[in-house]
Coordinates of C-alpha atoms in Angstrom, one line a residue:
M1 CA 3.9 23.0 -12.4
A2 CA 1.6 21.1 -14.7
M3 CA 3.2 18.4 -16.8
T4 CA 2.3 19.0 -20.5
A5 CA 2.8 17.1 -23.5
S6 CA 6.1 18.7 -24.3
S7 CA 7.2 17.4 -20.9
G8 CA 7.6 14.0 -22.3
L9 CA 9.9 13.4 -25.6
A10 CA 7.4 12.4 -28.3
Q11 CA 8.7 9.4 -30.2
G12 CA 6.5 9.8 -33.5
A13 CA 7.2 8.2 -36.5
G14 CA 10.3 9.7 -38.3
D15 CA 11.4 11.4 -35.3
V16 CA 15.3 11.2 -34.9
A17 CA 15.1 10.3 -31.4
S18 CA 12.7 7.2 -32.0
A19 CA 15.7 5.5 -34.0
G20 CA 18.3 6.5 -31.4
Q21 CA 19.7 4.9 -28.2
A22 CA 16.6 5.6 -26.1
E23 CA 14.6 2.9 -28.1
R24 CA 17.0 0.2 -27.7
S25 CA 17.3 -2.6 -25.2
P26 CA 18.9 -1.5 -22.1
F27 CA 20.5 -4.7 -21.7
L28 CA 21.9 -4.7 -25.2
R29 CA 23.3 -1.2 -24.4
T30 CA 24.9 -2.4 -21.3
T31 CA 26.6 -5.2 -23.3
E32 CA 27.9 -2.7 -25.7
L33 CA 29.1 -0.5 -22.9
L34 CA 31.1 -3.2 -21.0
A35 CA 32.4 -5.1 -24.3
P36 CA 35.7 -3.3 -24.4
Y37 CA 36.6 -4.7 -21.0
Q38 CA 37.3 -7.8 -19.3
P39 CA 36.4 -8.4 -15.5
A40 CA 39.3 -8.6 -13.1
K41 CA 37.4 -10.9 -10.8
P42 CA 34.9 -13.7 -11.4
L43 CA 31.7 -12.3 -12.8
I44 CA 28.7 -11.8 -10.7
T45 CA 25.7 -10.6 -12.6
L46 CA 23.3 -8.3 -11.1
S47 CA 22.0 -6.5 -14.2
L48 CA 19.3 -8.9 -15.4
G49 CA 16.1 -9.3 -13.2
E50 CA 15.8 -13.0 -13.8
P51 CA 15.1 -14.9 -10.5
Q52 CA 17.6 -17.7 -9.7
H53 CA 15.7 -19.3 -6.9
P54 CA 15.0 -23.1 -7.3
V55 CA 12.1 -23.9 -9.4
P56 CA 9.1 -25.2 -7.2
D57 CA 9.1 -28.8 -6.7
F58 CA 5.6 -29.4 -8.2
V59 CA 6.4 -28.0 -11.5
G60 CA 8.0 -31.3 -13.0
P61 CA 5.2 -33.6 -12.0
V62 CA 2.4 -31.3 -13.3
L63 CA 4.3 -31.1 -16.6
A64 CA 4.6 -34.9 -16.7
K65 CA 1.0 -35.3 -16.0
Y66 CA -0.2 -33.0 -18.9
T67 CA 2.6 -33.7 -21.3
A68 CA 0.0 -34.8 -24.0
D69 CA -1.7 -31.6 -23.9
F70 CA 1.4 -30.0 -25.7
G71 CA -0.4 -31.6 -28.8
R72 CA -3.1 -29.0 -28.5
Y73 CA -3.5 -25.5 -29.7
P74 CA -4.3 -23.4 -26.7
I75 CA -7.3 -21.0 -26.6
A76 CA -6.5 -17.6 -26.4
K77 CA -8.3 -16.6 -23.2
G78 CA -6.9 -19.6 -21.2
I79 CA -8.3 -23.0 -19.9
E80 CA -11.2 -22.7 -17.3
P81 CA -9.0 -24.2 -14.4
F82 CA -6.4 -21.7 -14.9
R83 CA -8.8 -18.8 -15.0
R84 CA -10.6 -20.1 -11.8
A85 CA -7.4 -20.5 -9.9
V86 CA -6.4 -17.0 -10.8
A87 CA -9.9 -15.5 -9.7
A88 CA -9.7 -17.6 -6.4
W89 CA -6.1 -16.2 -5.8
L90 CA -7.0 -12.6 -6.4
G91 CA -9.9 -12.9 -4.0
S92 CA -7.8 -14.3 -1.3
R93 CA -4.9 -12.1 -1.9
F94 CA -6.6 -8.7 -2.2
Q95 CA -9.5 -6.9 -0.8
L96 CA -11.6 -6.6 -3.9
P97 CA -14.9 -5.0 -4.1
R98 CA -16.3 -8.1 -5.5
P99 CA -15.0 -11.6 -6.8
V100 CA -13.6 -11.3 -10.2
D101 CA -15.6 -13.4 -12.8
P102 CA -13.2 -16.1 -14.2
E103 CA -15.1 -16.4 -17.5
S104 CA -15.0 -12.6 -18.6
E105 CA -12.5 -10.7 -16.2
V106 CA -9.4 -13.2 -16.3
M107 CA -7.1 -13.8 -19.2
V108 CA -4.0 -15.9 -19.6
L109 CA -0.7 -14.2 -20.9
N110 CA 2.4 -15.5 -22.3
G111 CA 4.2 -13.7 -19.7
S112 CA 3.2 -10.2 -18.7
R113 CA 5.5 -8.5 -21.1
E114 CA 3.5 -9.4 -24.2
G115 CA 0.2 -8.5 -22.4
L116 CA 1.4 -5.1 -21.6
F117 CA 2.6 -4.6 -25.2
F118 CA -0.7 -5.7 -26.8
A119 CA -2.7 -4.0 -24.1
A120 CA -1.3 -0.6 -25.4
I121 CA -2.5 -1.4 -28.9
T122 CA -5.8 -2.4 -27.7
A123 CA -6.3 0.7 -25.6
S124 CA -5.6 2.8 -28.5
R125 CA -8.5 1.3 -30.5
Y126 CA -11.0 0.7 -27.4
V127 CA -11.3 4.1 -25.9
S128 CA -13.4 6.9 -27.3
P129 CA -11.9 9.4 -29.7
R130 CA -9.3 11.8 -28.0
K131 CA -9.1 15.5 -28.2
G132 CA -5.5 15.7 -30.1
R133 CA -3.0 13.2 -30.8
P134 CA -3.6 10.1 -28.7
A135 CA -1.1 9.7 -25.9
I136 CA 0.1 6.9 -23.5
L137 CA 1.6 8.0 -20.2
M138 CA 4.1 6.0 -18.3
P139 CA 6.5 6.5 -15.5
N140 CA 10.3 7.4 -16.2
P141 CA 12.5 5.1 -15.6
F142 CA 10.1 2.3 -16.8
Y143 CA 9.9 -1.3 -18.3
P144 CA 10.7 -1.1 -22.0
A145 CA 7.7 -3.1 -23.0
Y146 CA 5.5 0.1 -22.1
G147 CA 7.2 2.2 -24.5
A148 CA 7.3 -0.4 -27.4
G149 CA 3.6 -0.8 -27.0
A150 CA 2.9 2.8 -27.2
R151 CA 5.0 3.1 -30.3
A152 CA 3.3 0.2 -32.0
A153 CA -0.2 1.7 -31.0
G154 CA 0.9 4.8 -32.9
C155 CA 0.6 7.1 -29.7
E156 CA 2.8 9.7 -28.2
Q157 CA 4.8 8.4 -25.4
I158 CA 4.7 10.9 -22.4
Y159 CA 7.1 10.1 -19.8
L160 CA 6.3 11.2 -16.1
P161 CA 9.6 11.4 -14.2
T162 CA 9.8 9.4 -11.1
T163 CA 12.3 10.7 -8.7
L164 CA 13.2 10.9 -5.0
A165 CA 11.3 13.9 -4.6
N166 CA 8.1 12.5 -5.8
G167 CA 8.5 9.1 -3.9
F168 CA 9.5 7.4 -7.2
L169 CA 5.9 7.4 -8.5
P170 CA 4.5 9.7 -11.3
D171 CA 3.1 13.0 -9.8
L172 CA -0.6 12.8 -10.7
D173 CA -1.3 16.3 -9.8
S174 CA 1.3 17.6 -12.2
I175 CA -0.5 16.5 -15.4
D176 CA -2.4 19.1 -17.1
E177 CA -5.9 18.6 -18.3
A178 CA -5.0 18.9 -22.0
T179 CA -2.7 16.0 -21.7
L180 CA -5.3 13.7 -19.9
A181 CA -8.0 14.6 -22.4
R182 CA -5.9 12.7 -25.0
T183 CA -4.7 10.0 -22.9
V184 CA -5.7 6.5 -24.0
A185 CA -3.8 4.7 -21.4
F186 CA -1.6 5.2 -18.1
F187 CA 1.0 2.6 -17.6
I188 CA 1.7 2.2 -13.6
A189 CA 4.1 -0.3 -12.0
S190 CA 3.6 -1.0 -8.1
P191 CA 6.1 -2.1 -6.9
A192 CA 8.0 0.0 -9.3
N193 CA 10.8 -1.3 -11.5
P194 CA 13.6 -0.2 -10.6
Q195 CA 12.8 1.8 -7.5
G196 CA 10.7 -0.7 -5.6
S197 CA 8.1 2.0 -4.4
V198 CA 4.7 1.0 -3.9
A199 CA 1.4 2.8 -4.5
S200 CA -0.9 3.4 -1.8
R201 CA -4.5 2.8 -1.8
A202 CA -5.1 6.7 -2.0
Y203 CA -2.8 6.9 -4.9
F204 CA -4.6 4.1 -6.8
T205 CA -7.9 5.7 -5.9
R206 CA -6.7 9.2 -7.3
L207 CA -5.5 7.6 -10.7
K208 CA -9.0 5.6 -10.9
E209 CA -10.8 8.9 -10.5
L210 CA -8.6 10.5 -13.4
A211 CA -9.2 7.5 -15.7
D212 CA -12.9 7.6 -15.1
R213 CA -13.1 11.3 -15.7
H214 CA -11.1 11.3 -18.9
G215 CA -12.1 7.9 -20.1
F216 CA -8.5 6.2 -20.4
M217 CA -7.3 2.7 -19.5
I218 CA -5.1 1.9 -16.4
L219 CA -2.7 -0.8 -17.3
S220 CA -1.3 -1.9 -13.8
D221 CA 2.0 -3.7 -13.9
E222 CA 1.9 -5.7 -10.6
C223 CA 4.4 -8.6 -11.3
Y224 CA 6.5 -7.7 -8.3
S225 CA 3.7 -7.6 -5.8
E226 CA 4.6 -10.9 -4.1
I227 CA 8.2 -9.8 -3.4
Y228 CA 8.1 -7.6 -0.3
T229 CA 9.8 -7.7 3.3
G230 CA 7.1 -5.5 5.2
E231 CA 3.5 -4.9 4.3
A232 CA 2.0 -6.7 1.4
P233 CA 1.5 -4.2 -1.6
G234 CA -2.1 -3.4 -2.9
S235 CA -3.6 -3.7 -6.3
I236 CA -5.4 -1.4 -8.5
L237 CA -8.2 -3.9 -8.5
E238 CA -9.0 -3.1 -4.9
C239 CA -9.8 0.6 -5.9
A240 CA -11.5 -0.2 -9.2
G241 CA -15.2 -0.2 -8.1
P242 CA -17.7 -2.9 -8.6
D243 CA -17.4 -3.1 -12.3
F244 CA -13.6 -2.8 -12.5
S245 CA -14.0 -0.4 -15.3
N246 CA -11.0 1.3 -17.0
V247 CA -8.6 -1.0 -14.9
V248 CA -6.7 -4.0 -15.8
A249 CA -4.0 -5.6 -13.7
F250 CA -1.0 -7.6 -15.0
Q251 CA 0.6 -10.6 -13.1
S252 CA 3.3 -13.1 -13.9
L253 CA 4.8 -16.1 -12.3
S254 CA 8.3 -15.1 -13.4
K255 CA 8.9 -13.3 -10.0
R256 CA 6.4 -14.7 -7.5
S257 CA 7.2 -18.4 -8.3
S258 CA 10.8 -17.8 -9.8
L259 CA 9.4 -19.3 -13.2
P260 CA 11.0 -16.6 -15.7
G261 CA 11.3 -19.1 -18.5
M262 CA 7.8 -20.5 -18.2
R263 CA 6.1 -17.4 -19.6
V264 CA 2.8 -17.5 -17.6
G265 CA 1.0 -14.6 -16.4
F266 CA -2.6 -13.1 -16.4
A267 CA -4.4 -10.0 -17.0
A268 CA -7.6 -9.4 -14.8
G269 CA -10.0 -6.4 -14.5
D270 CA -12.4 -4.7 -17.0
G271 CA -14.3 -7.3 -18.8
K272 CA -15.2 -5.1 -21.6
F273 CA -11.8 -4.2 -22.4
L274 CA -10.6 -7.8 -21.8
A275 CA -13.1 -8.8 -24.7
A276 CA -11.4 -6.3 -27.0
F277 CA -8.0 -7.6 -25.7
H278 CA -9.1 -11.1 -26.5
E279 CA -9.9 -10.3 -30.1
L280 CA -6.4 -8.8 -30.7
R281 CA -4.5 -11.5 -29.0
N282 CA -6.6 -14.2 -30.5
V283 CA -5.2 -13.6 -34.0
A284 CA -1.7 -11.7 -33.1
A285 CA -0.2 -12.7 -29.8
P286 CA 1.7 -16.0 -28.6
Q287 CA -0.6 -18.3 -26.7
V288 CA 0.3 -20.4 -23.6
P289 CA 0.8 -24.3 -23.7
V290 CA -1.9 -26.0 -21.9
P291 CA 0.6 -27.8 -19.6
L292 CA 2.1 -24.7 -18.6
Q293 CA -1.4 -23.4 -17.6
H294 CA -1.7 -26.3 -15.4
V295 CA 1.6 -25.4 -13.7
G296 CA 0.1 -22.1 -13.1
V297 CA -3.1 -23.6 -11.5
A298 CA -0.7 -25.4 -9.1
A299 CA 1.4 -22.2 -8.6
Y300 CA -1.7 -19.9 -7.8
S301 CA -3.1 -22.6 -5.5
D302 CA 0.2 -22.8 -3.3
E303 CA 1.6 -20.1 -1.0
A304 CA 4.3 -22.0 0.6
H305 CA 6.8 -21.7 -2.3
V306 CA 6.2 -17.9 -2.6
E307 CA 6.9 -17.4 1.2
E308 CA 10.0 -19.4 0.8
N309 CA 10.9 -17.1 -2.1
R310 CA 10.3 -13.9 -0.1
R311 CA 12.4 -15.4 2.9
L312 CA 15.5 -15.8 0.4
Y313 CA 14.9 -12.4 -0.7
R314 CA 14.8 -11.0 2.9
I315 CA 18.2 -12.6 3.6
K316 CA 19.6 -10.7 0.6
F317 CA 18.1 -7.5 1.7
D318 CA 19.5 -8.1 5.1
F319 CA 22.9 -8.2 3.6
A320 CA 22.2 -5.0 1.6
D321 CA 21.3 -3.3 4.8
Q322 CA 24.4 -4.4 6.6
I323 CA 26.9 -4.0 3.7
L324 CA 25.6 -0.9 1.9
G325 CA 24.4 0.9 4.9
N326 CA 23.5 4.5 4.1
R327 CA 25.8 4.7 1.1
Y328 CA 24.6 5.8 -2.3
G329 CA 21.2 6.9 -0.9
Y330 CA 20.3 3.1 -0.3
K331 CA 17.1 2.4 1.2
R332 CA 15.4 -0.9 1.5
P333 CA 12.6 -1.0 -1.1
A334 CA 8.9 -1.6 -0.2
G335 CA 8.7 -4.2 -2.9
G336 CA 10.5 -6.0 -5.6
F337 CA 14.0 -7.3 -5.6
C338 CA 16.0 -4.4 -7.0
V339 CA 18.1 -2.0 -5.4
W340 CA 18.6 1.7 -6.9
L341 CA 21.6 3.4 -5.9
D342 CA 22.9 7.1 -6.5
V343 CA 26.3 7.0 -7.9
S344 CA 26.1 10.5 -9.3
D345 CA 29.2 11.5 -7.2
R346 CA 31.0 8.4 -8.3
G347 CA 31.4 9.6 -11.8
G348 CA 27.9 8.9 -13.0
D349 CA 25.9 5.7 -13.9
E350 CA 27.8 4.6 -17.0
A351 CA 31.3 5.2 -15.4
A352 CA 30.3 3.4 -12.2
A353 CA 28.9 0.4 -14.2
V354 CA 32.2 0.2 -16.1
R355 CA 34.4 0.4 -13.2
L356 CA 32.3 -2.2 -11.2
Y357 CA 32.4 -4.6 -14.2
R358 CA 36.3 -4.1 -15.1
D359 CA 37.7 -3.8 -11.6
A360 CA 35.2 -5.8 -9.5
G361 CA 33.5 -8.4 -11.7
V362 CA 30.1 -7.1 -10.9
R363 CA 27.6 -6.5 -13.7
V364 CA 25.0 -3.7 -13.1
I365 CA 22.9 -1.8 -15.3
P366 CA 23.1 2.0 -15.9
G367 CA 20.0 3.7 -14.6
S368 CA 19.9 6.2 -17.7
Y369 CA 19.4 3.1 -19.9
L370 CA 16.2 2.5 -18.3
A371 CA 14.8 5.8 -18.5
R372 CA 14.3 8.2 -21.4
Q373 CA 15.3 11.8 -21.7
Q374 CA 12.8 14.5 -21.0
N375 CA 12.4 17.6 -23.2
D376 CA 14.3 19.6 -20.6
G377 CA 17.4 17.5 -21.2
S378 CA 17.0 15.6 -17.8
N379 CA 17.0 11.9 -17.5
P380 CA 15.5 10.6 -14.2
G381 CA 17.6 7.5 -14.3
A382 CA 21.0 9.4 -14.7
G383 CA 23.3 8.9 -11.9
Y384 CA 21.9 5.7 -10.5
I385 CA 22.6 2.0 -11.1
R386 CA 20.2 -0.8 -10.7
L387 CA 21.0 -4.1 -8.9
A388 CA 18.8 -6.9 -9.2
L389 CA 19.3 -9.3 -6.1
V390 CA 18.3 -12.5 -7.9
S391 CA 21.6 -14.9 -7.4
D392 CA 22.2 -16.7 -4.4
S393 CA 22.7 -15.0 -1.1
E394 CA 26.5 -15.6 -0.8
S395 CA 27.1 -14.3 -4.4
T396 CA 25.1 -11.3 -3.6
A397 CA 26.8 -10.5 -0.6
E398 CA 30.1 -10.8 -2.4
A399 CA 29.0 -8.6 -5.2
M400 CA 28.0 -5.6 -2.7
H401 CA 31.2 -6.0 -0.8
R402 CA 33.0 -5.7 -4.1
L403 CA 30.9 -2.7 -5.1
V404 CA 31.7 -0.7 -1.9
E405 CA 35.3 -1.5 -2.1
T406 CA 35.4 -0.3 -5.7
L407 CA 33.0 2.8 -5.4
G408 CA 33.9 3.7 -1.9

């Protein structure tokens, strides 16, 4: 059945739903859910996807070397060494149709979150006039910045349910032509947060065909691409054609290099879109301090610390394989560091989150808080909990043992 505009819950100005729980931070909602309770055991937090692996050794020396540059206003597009390092990394990491131009096809970001937010606003202004109310499509569940950006852009948010039945990726063939005709941007995450599913080359190619036919932008969130235990995930840029038209990929050092507090990432792709993106960010977005960009140069020039990062995650997923087994529909994800567990037969996601916190001292996030209700009343995240395996391996293993003992 085709996905029509009514299949996603519109969040227009004045809608009652827009002021409700769905628009609030899932982390704040989790805090409020758990506030009445005290954990019976020392707390282990698996709710926040904040990497806790050691900061790479090169960070301190690079910051010390470029400390004086904190006295300069950063330029919006990023310093040339950073853009060159990003272009070189993209060329070595992915099978691109041609090298990325560091001058016009790369832009530094203050972390990928602000980039994703401002990109939605840019897309609403950049694309040609739409046939009907402009819409931005996104997977459901999704990273909250997608919805916030669509709302700030004045676009209808259309949620595409990602479920076990469709491999936890939006079903592209279910979207009807009328909806595609008024789409200004399509958010896609690969590896997906929270399920860890990875889009294939065929999937990306199909999405690019739709974007070219209907003239919308693909905003591809790839910040988890370097966290995997098997085959390395691909990029939308590999399927974007020689001019990267209608495609922008977003990356961050938060996950790849365990630097969530540094707030350095980049956008790369369609040069014409990035020029318009630069115009908006130049007056409205937070810029990236020059010393932090030099850390980014070092980070994108080094793979040893990334492989060590992956090794540490592999250890924790090995524990998950052993401890969780085939319970809760667990399957080792293709990418990312999250585990998506079905607890629908354990009282549901909120009840399971409360039990784990109160009885086991394990903090997780209810899956329904990461998703939005569809117009048919369903919530694709309901009945699931998300675990972020970001702590040390011993704490992570202990948390999973407690989870199994508590939920059965």
